[in-house]
Amino acid sequence: MSDESQELGITESKSHKPGEWYAEVVQKANLADYAPMGGFIVTKPRGYALWEGIQDALDGWFKETGVDNVYFPLFIPESFLEREKDIVEGFDPEVAWVTQGGHEELEERLAVRPTSESIIAPFMADWTRSHRDLPLRLNQWCSVVRWEATETKPFFRTKEFMWQEGHTAHASNEGAWEEVWTRLGQYERVYEDVLAIPVLRGKKPEHDKFPGADTTTTVEALMPDGKSVQGATSHNLGQSFAEAFDITFVDEDEEERTAYTTSWGLSWRALGALIMTHSDDQGLVLPPTIAPTQVVIVPIWQEDTKDDVLEYSENIADELEDAGFRVELDDRDERNPGFKFNEHELNGIPLRLEIGPYEVEDEEVTMVHRPDNEESVEDREDIADSVDDHLEEIYDKLYDAAEETLEENVREAHSPEDILGTIGKHGGYVKTPWCGDEACEEAIKEKIAAEIVMQPLEDEGGSTAGEVPEPERDECGVCGDPADEIAYFAKSY
Ligand SMILES: [Zn+2]
């Protein structure tokens, strides 16, 4: 192996140093780089392509279900932010302010949006006159800024992050609930069908819901290092924003009524979860559904076989491209096949086709799966069908591995020692009966930095809130008081 290909490779180990390993994969697979200001990153073309993959899927589903895209200003006047008191209290410590424009001091400070309810809601109020204007469904793809003083972790922790934020208004609470479940279902679908990551659906405990919300629902994904990632959230805001911003409408009986609103968002943290879940010590691993290049063809030739091998490879590349696959033919002269293999492994191309003189002679193709190097030889004739089958197999391998990790890592515990010991030893989720008191979460958090990441819901969906199921035992796993809820503790990102 040349020195160059060693430099290319990942040096840290995922199991021993997941944090360092993650940072190395992000940089060496050319997804992102650190910006000169702490807390900010530069998203490179290969990283942005992944974000676009998520956008394409979600944006299509949003539009199929009645959502229109809009764009609101980056800045929110302070007086607008103050109209809904929970938002101010919830976000105040993290808001970045603009106080000066050019050389002039501004009369009113402008917040760089931490979330856009406070600038969108007043316009929703303007646009909502009658029940015929409802439901009103808006979405914007943008970035927001939350000035957190934590270490930068590309896609997981940055002061500015890309996301989409949906904002809707409805005539009834039932309508708002249906909206909340539709969006949570779409988030679940993007994780499970595009990113190959199974998720748990549930709600956040009362003390951890979105500022101003009645209920915050969430999809949570378990990372291989045993920590939970909040994958996306969908909030029923009840009438708090509608009241603060006068979103009212005239109903069928000519009565003026207050609307119900929701908001819901998925950020590029989904990319963090994607990278963290599937990648390995050789670099990035991507499911074919989102990989910008799904198939790479590496021709292997000697001088006397070069023309035949290249022609055969080009034909296959054309045929696969025509069949709709994202294909790259790596016919670079200056690199040897070993170097190319390493590079494409590092970059996470799901399927590699190797073509040498033997393949040409036997009218075959050698196929290698990125996740586990499984190799098989297929006939040239049905190449598009074979590639399709192999890509599907690769997706299933990734999903099944993630599902196994999730299933193995939900454990029950019934005392503080048990909760602490189980999370300390295995990570993952610990399911326990809970009395509902935040103090019980604090007691665990203080000792092991694990918190209640979600509570399961039964009968979720439809037009109601869904109930947290009754625990089998009725004593809180922390304090022993009567408990009628279930909570999932975990360390989280
Ligand atoms: Zn308790």
Coordinates of N, CA and C in Angstrom, one line a residue, residues 15-120:
S15 N -15.2 1.8 17.9 CA -15.6 1.3 19.2 C -14.8 1.9 20.4
H16 N -13.5 2.3 20.2 CA -12.7 2.8 21.3 C -12.9 4.3 21.4
K17 N -12.9 5.0 20.3 CA -13.0 6.5 20.5 C -14.0 7.0 19.5
P18 N -15.3 6.8 19.8 CA -16.3 7.2 18.8 C -16.3 8.6 18.4
G19 N -16.0 9.5 19.4 CA -16.0 10.9 19.1 C -14.9 11.3 18.1
E20 N -13.7 10.9 18.3 CA -12.6 11.2 17.4 C -12.8 10.5 16.1
W21 N -13.3 9.3 16.1 CA -13.5 8.5 14.9 C -14.5 9.3 14.0
Y22 N -15.6 9.7 14.7 CA -16.7 10.4 13.9 C -16.1 11.7 13.2
A23 N -15.4 12.5 14.0 CA -14.8 13.7 13.4 C -13.9 13.4 12.2
E24 N -13.2 12.3 12.3 CA -12.3 11.9 11.3 C -13.0 11.5 10.0
V25 N -14.1 10.7 10.2 CA -14.9 10.2 9.1 C -15.5 11.4 8.3
V26 N -16.0 12.4 9.1 CA -16.7 13.5 8.5 C -15.7 14.3 7.6
Q27 N -14.5 14.5 8.2 CA -13.5 15.2 7.4 C -12.9 14.4 6.2
K28 N -12.5 13.2 6.5 CA -11.8 12.4 5.5 C -12.7 12.0 4.3
A29 N -14.0 11.8 4.6 CA -14.9 11.5 3.6 C -15.4 12.7 2.9
N30 N -14.8 13.9 3.3 CA -15.1 15.2 2.6 C -16.6 15.6 2.7
L31 N -17.2 15.4 3.9 CA -18.5 15.8 4.2 C -18.6 17.3 4.7
A32 N -17.7 17.6 5.6 CA -17.7 18.9 6.2 C -16.3 19.3 6.7
D33 N -16.2 20.6 7.0 CA -14.9 21.1 7.6 C -15.3 22.1 8.7
Y34 N -14.4 22.4 9.5 CA -14.6 23.3 10.6 C -14.4 24.8 10.1
A35 N -15.4 25.7 10.4 CA -15.3 27.1 10.0 C -14.3 27.8 10.9
P36 N -13.9 29.0 10.6 CA -12.9 29.7 11.4 C -13.6 30.1 12.8
M37 N -14.9 30.2 12.9 CA -15.5 30.6 14.2 C -16.0 29.3 14.8
G38 N -15.7 29.2 16.1 CA -16.1 28.0 16.8 C -17.6 27.8 16.7
G39 N -18.0 26.5 16.6 CA -19.5 26.3 16.6 C -20.1 26.3 15.2
F40 N -19.3 26.6 14.2 CA -19.8 26.6 12.8 C -19.0 25.6 11.9
I41 N -19.7 25.1 10.9 CA -19.0 24.2 10.0 C -19.3 24.6 8.6
V42 N -18.4 24.1 7.7 CA -18.6 24.3 6.2 C -19.1 23.0 5.7
T43 N -20.2 23.0 5.0 CA -20.7 21.7 4.5 C -20.2 21.6 3.0
K44 N -19.5 20.5 2.8 CA -18.8 20.4 1.5 C -19.8 19.7 0.5
P45 N -19.4 19.7 -0.8 CA -20.4 19.1 -1.8 C -20.9 17.7 -1.4
R46 N -20.0 16.8 -0.9 CA -20.5 15.5 -0.7 C -21.4 15.4 0.6
G47 N -21.2 16.3 1.5 CA -22.1 16.4 2.7 C -23.4 17.0 2.3
Y48 N -23.3 18.1 1.5 CA -24.6 18.8 1.1 C -25.5 17.9 0.2
A49 N -24.8 17.0 -0.6 CA -25.6 16.1 -1.4 C -26.4 15.1 -0.5
L50 N -25.9 14.8 0.6 CA -26.7 13.9 1.6 C -27.9 14.7 2.1
W51 N -27.6 16.0 2.5 CA -28.7 16.8 3.0 C -29.8 16.9 1.9
E52 N -29.4 17.1 0.6 CA -30.3 17.2 -0.5 C -31.1 15.9 -0.6
G53 N -30.5 14.8 -0.3 CA -31.2 13.5 -0.4 C -32.4 13.4 0.6
I54 N -32.1 13.9 1.8 CA -33.2 14.0 2.8 C -34.3 15.0 2.4
Q55 N -33.8 16.2 1.9 CA -34.7 17.2 1.4 C -35.6 16.7 0.3
D56 N -35.1 16.0 -0.7 CA -35.9 15.5 -1.8 C -37.0 14.6 -1.3
A57 N -36.6 13.7 -0.4 CA -37.6 12.8 0.1 C -38.7 13.5 0.9
L58 N -38.3 14.3 1.9 CA -39.3 14.9 2.8 C -40.1 16.0 2.0
D59 N -39.5 16.8 1.2 CA -40.2 17.8 0.5 C -41.3 17.3 -0.3
G60 N -41.0 16.2 -1.0 CA -42.0 15.5 -1.8 C -43.2 15.1 -1.0
W61 N -42.9 14.5 0.1 CA -44.0 14.0 1.0 C -44.8 15.2 1.6
F62 N -44.1 16.2 2.0 CA -44.8 17.4 2.5 C -45.8 17.9 1.4
K63 N -45.3 18.1 0.2 CA -46.2 18.7 -0.8 C -47.3 17.8 -1.1
E64 N -47.1 16.4 -1.1 CA -48.2 15.5 -1.3 C -49.3 15.6 -0.3
T65 N -48.9 16.2 0.9 CA -49.9 16.2 2.0 C -50.2 17.7 2.4
G66 N -50.2 18.5 1.3 CA -50.8 19.8 1.5 C -50.0 20.9 2.0
V67 N -48.6 20.8 2.0 CA -47.8 21.8 2.6 C -47.2 22.7 1.4
D68 N -47.2 24.0 1.6 CA -46.5 24.9 0.7 C -45.2 25.4 1.3
N69 N -44.2 25.6 0.5 CA -43.0 26.2 1.0 C -43.0 27.7 0.9
V70 N -42.4 28.3 1.9 CA -42.3 29.8 2.0 C -40.9 30.1 2.5
Y71 N -40.7 31.4 2.5 CA -39.4 31.9 3.2 C -39.7 33.2 4.0
F72 N -39.3 33.1 5.2 CA -39.4 34.3 6.1 C -38.1 34.8 6.5
P73 N -38.0 36.1 7.0 CA -36.7 36.7 7.2 C -35.9 35.9 8.3
L74 N -34.6 36.1 8.2 CA -33.6 35.5 9.1 C -33.7 36.2 10.5
F75 N -34.2 37.5 10.5 CA -34.3 38.2 11.7 C -35.7 38.3 12.3
I76 N -35.8 38.4 13.6 CA -37.1 38.5 14.3 C -37.0 39.7 15.2
P77 N -37.8 40.7 15.1 CA -37.8 41.9 16.0 C -38.0 41.4 17.4
E78 N -37.3 42.0 18.4 CA -37.4 41.5 19.8 C -38.8 41.5 20.3
S79 N -39.6 42.6 19.9 CA -41.0 42.7 20.4 C -41.8 41.5 19.9
F80 N -41.5 41.0 18.7 CA -42.2 39.8 18.2 C -41.9 38.6 19.0
L81 N -40.6 38.4 19.3 CA -40.1 37.3 20.1 C -40.8 37.3 21.4
E82 N -41.0 38.5 22.0 CA -41.5 38.6 23.4 C -43.0 38.3 23.5
R83 N -43.7 38.2 22.3 CA -45.2 38.0 22.4 C -45.6 36.7 23.0
E84 N -44.8 35.7 22.7 CA -45.1 34.4 23.3 C -44.0 34.1 24.4
K85 N -44.5 34.1 25.7 CA -43.5 34.2 26.8 C -42.6 33.0 26.9
D86 N -43.2 31.8 26.6 CA -42.4 30.6 26.7 C -41.3 30.5 25.8
I87 N -41.5 31.0 24.6 CA -40.4 31.1 23.6 C -39.3 31.9 24.1
V88 N -39.6 33.1 24.6 CA -38.6 34.0 25.1 C -37.8 33.3 26.2
E89 N -38.5 32.7 27.2 CA -37.8 32.0 28.3 C -37.0 30.8 27.8
G90 N -37.6 30.1 26.9 CA -36.9 28.9 26.4 C -35.7 29.1 25.6
F91 N -35.7 30.2 24.8 CA -34.6 30.4 23.9 C -33.7 31.5 24.3
D92 N -34.1 32.4 25.2 CA -33.3 33.5 25.6 C -31.8 33.3 25.8
P93 N -31.4 32.2 26.5 CA -30.0 32.1 26.7 C -29.2 31.7 25.4
E94 N -29.9 31.4 24.4 CA -29.2 30.9 23.1 C -29.4 31.9 22.0
V95 N -30.1 33.0 22.2 CA -30.3 33.9 21.0 C -29.1 34.7 20.7
A96 N -28.8 34.8 19.4 CA -27.8 35.8 18.9 C -28.5 37.0 18.4
W97 N -28.0 38.2 18.9 CA -28.7 39.4 18.6 C -28.0 40.3 17.6
V98 N -28.7 41.0 16.8 CA -28.1 42.1 15.9 C -28.5 43.4 16.6
T99 N -27.5 44.2 16.9 CA -27.8 45.5 17.5 C -27.4 46.7 16.7
Q100 N -26.7 46.4 15.6 CA -26.1 47.5 14.8 C -26.3 47.1 13.3
G101 N -26.6 48.1 12.5 CA -26.7 47.9 11.1 C -25.8 49.0 10.4
G102 N -24.8 48.6 9.7 CA -23.8 49.6 9.2 C -23.2 50.3 10.4
H103 N -23.3 51.6 10.4 CA -22.7 52.3 11.6 C -23.8 52.8 12.6
E104 N -25.0 52.4 12.3 CA -26.1 52.9 13.1 C -26.5 51.8 14.1
E105 N -26.8 52.3 15.4 CA -27.4 51.4 16.3 C -28.8 51.2 16.0
L106 N -29.3 50.0 16.1 CA -30.7 49.7 15.7 C -31.6 50.2 16.9
E107 N -32.8 50.7 16.5 CA -33.8 51.1 17.5 C -34.3 49.9 18.3
E108 N -34.5 48.8 17.6 CA -34.9 47.6 18.2 C -34.0 46.5 17.9
R109 N -33.6 45.7 18.9 CA -32.7 44.6 18.6 C -33.4 43.6 17.7
L110 N -32.6 42.9 16.8 CA -33.2 41.8 16.0 C -32.5 40.5 16.4
A111 N -33.4 39.5 16.7 CA -32.9 38.2 17.0 C -32.6 37.5 15.7
V112 N -31.5 36.7 15.6 CA -31.3 35.8 14.6 C -32.1 34.6 14.9
R113 N -33.0 34.2 14.0 CA -34.1 33.2 14.4 C -33.5 32.0 15.0
P114 N -34.0 31.6 16.2 CA -33.6 30.3 16.8 C -34.7 29.3 16.4
T115 N -35.8 29.8 15.9 CA -36.9 29.0 15.4 C -37.9 30.1 15.0
S116 N -38.9 29.9 14.1 CA -39.5 31.0 13.4 C -41.0 31.2 13.8
E117 N -41.5 30.5 14.8 CA -42.9 30.7 15.2 C -43.3 32.2 15.3
S118 N -42.4 33.0 16.0 CA -42.7 34.4 16.3 C -42.7 35.3 15.1
I119 N -42.1 34.9 14.0 CA -42.2 35.7 12.8 C -43.3 35.2 11.8
I120 N -43.5 33.9 11.9 CA -44.5 33.3 11.0 C -45.9 33.5 11.5

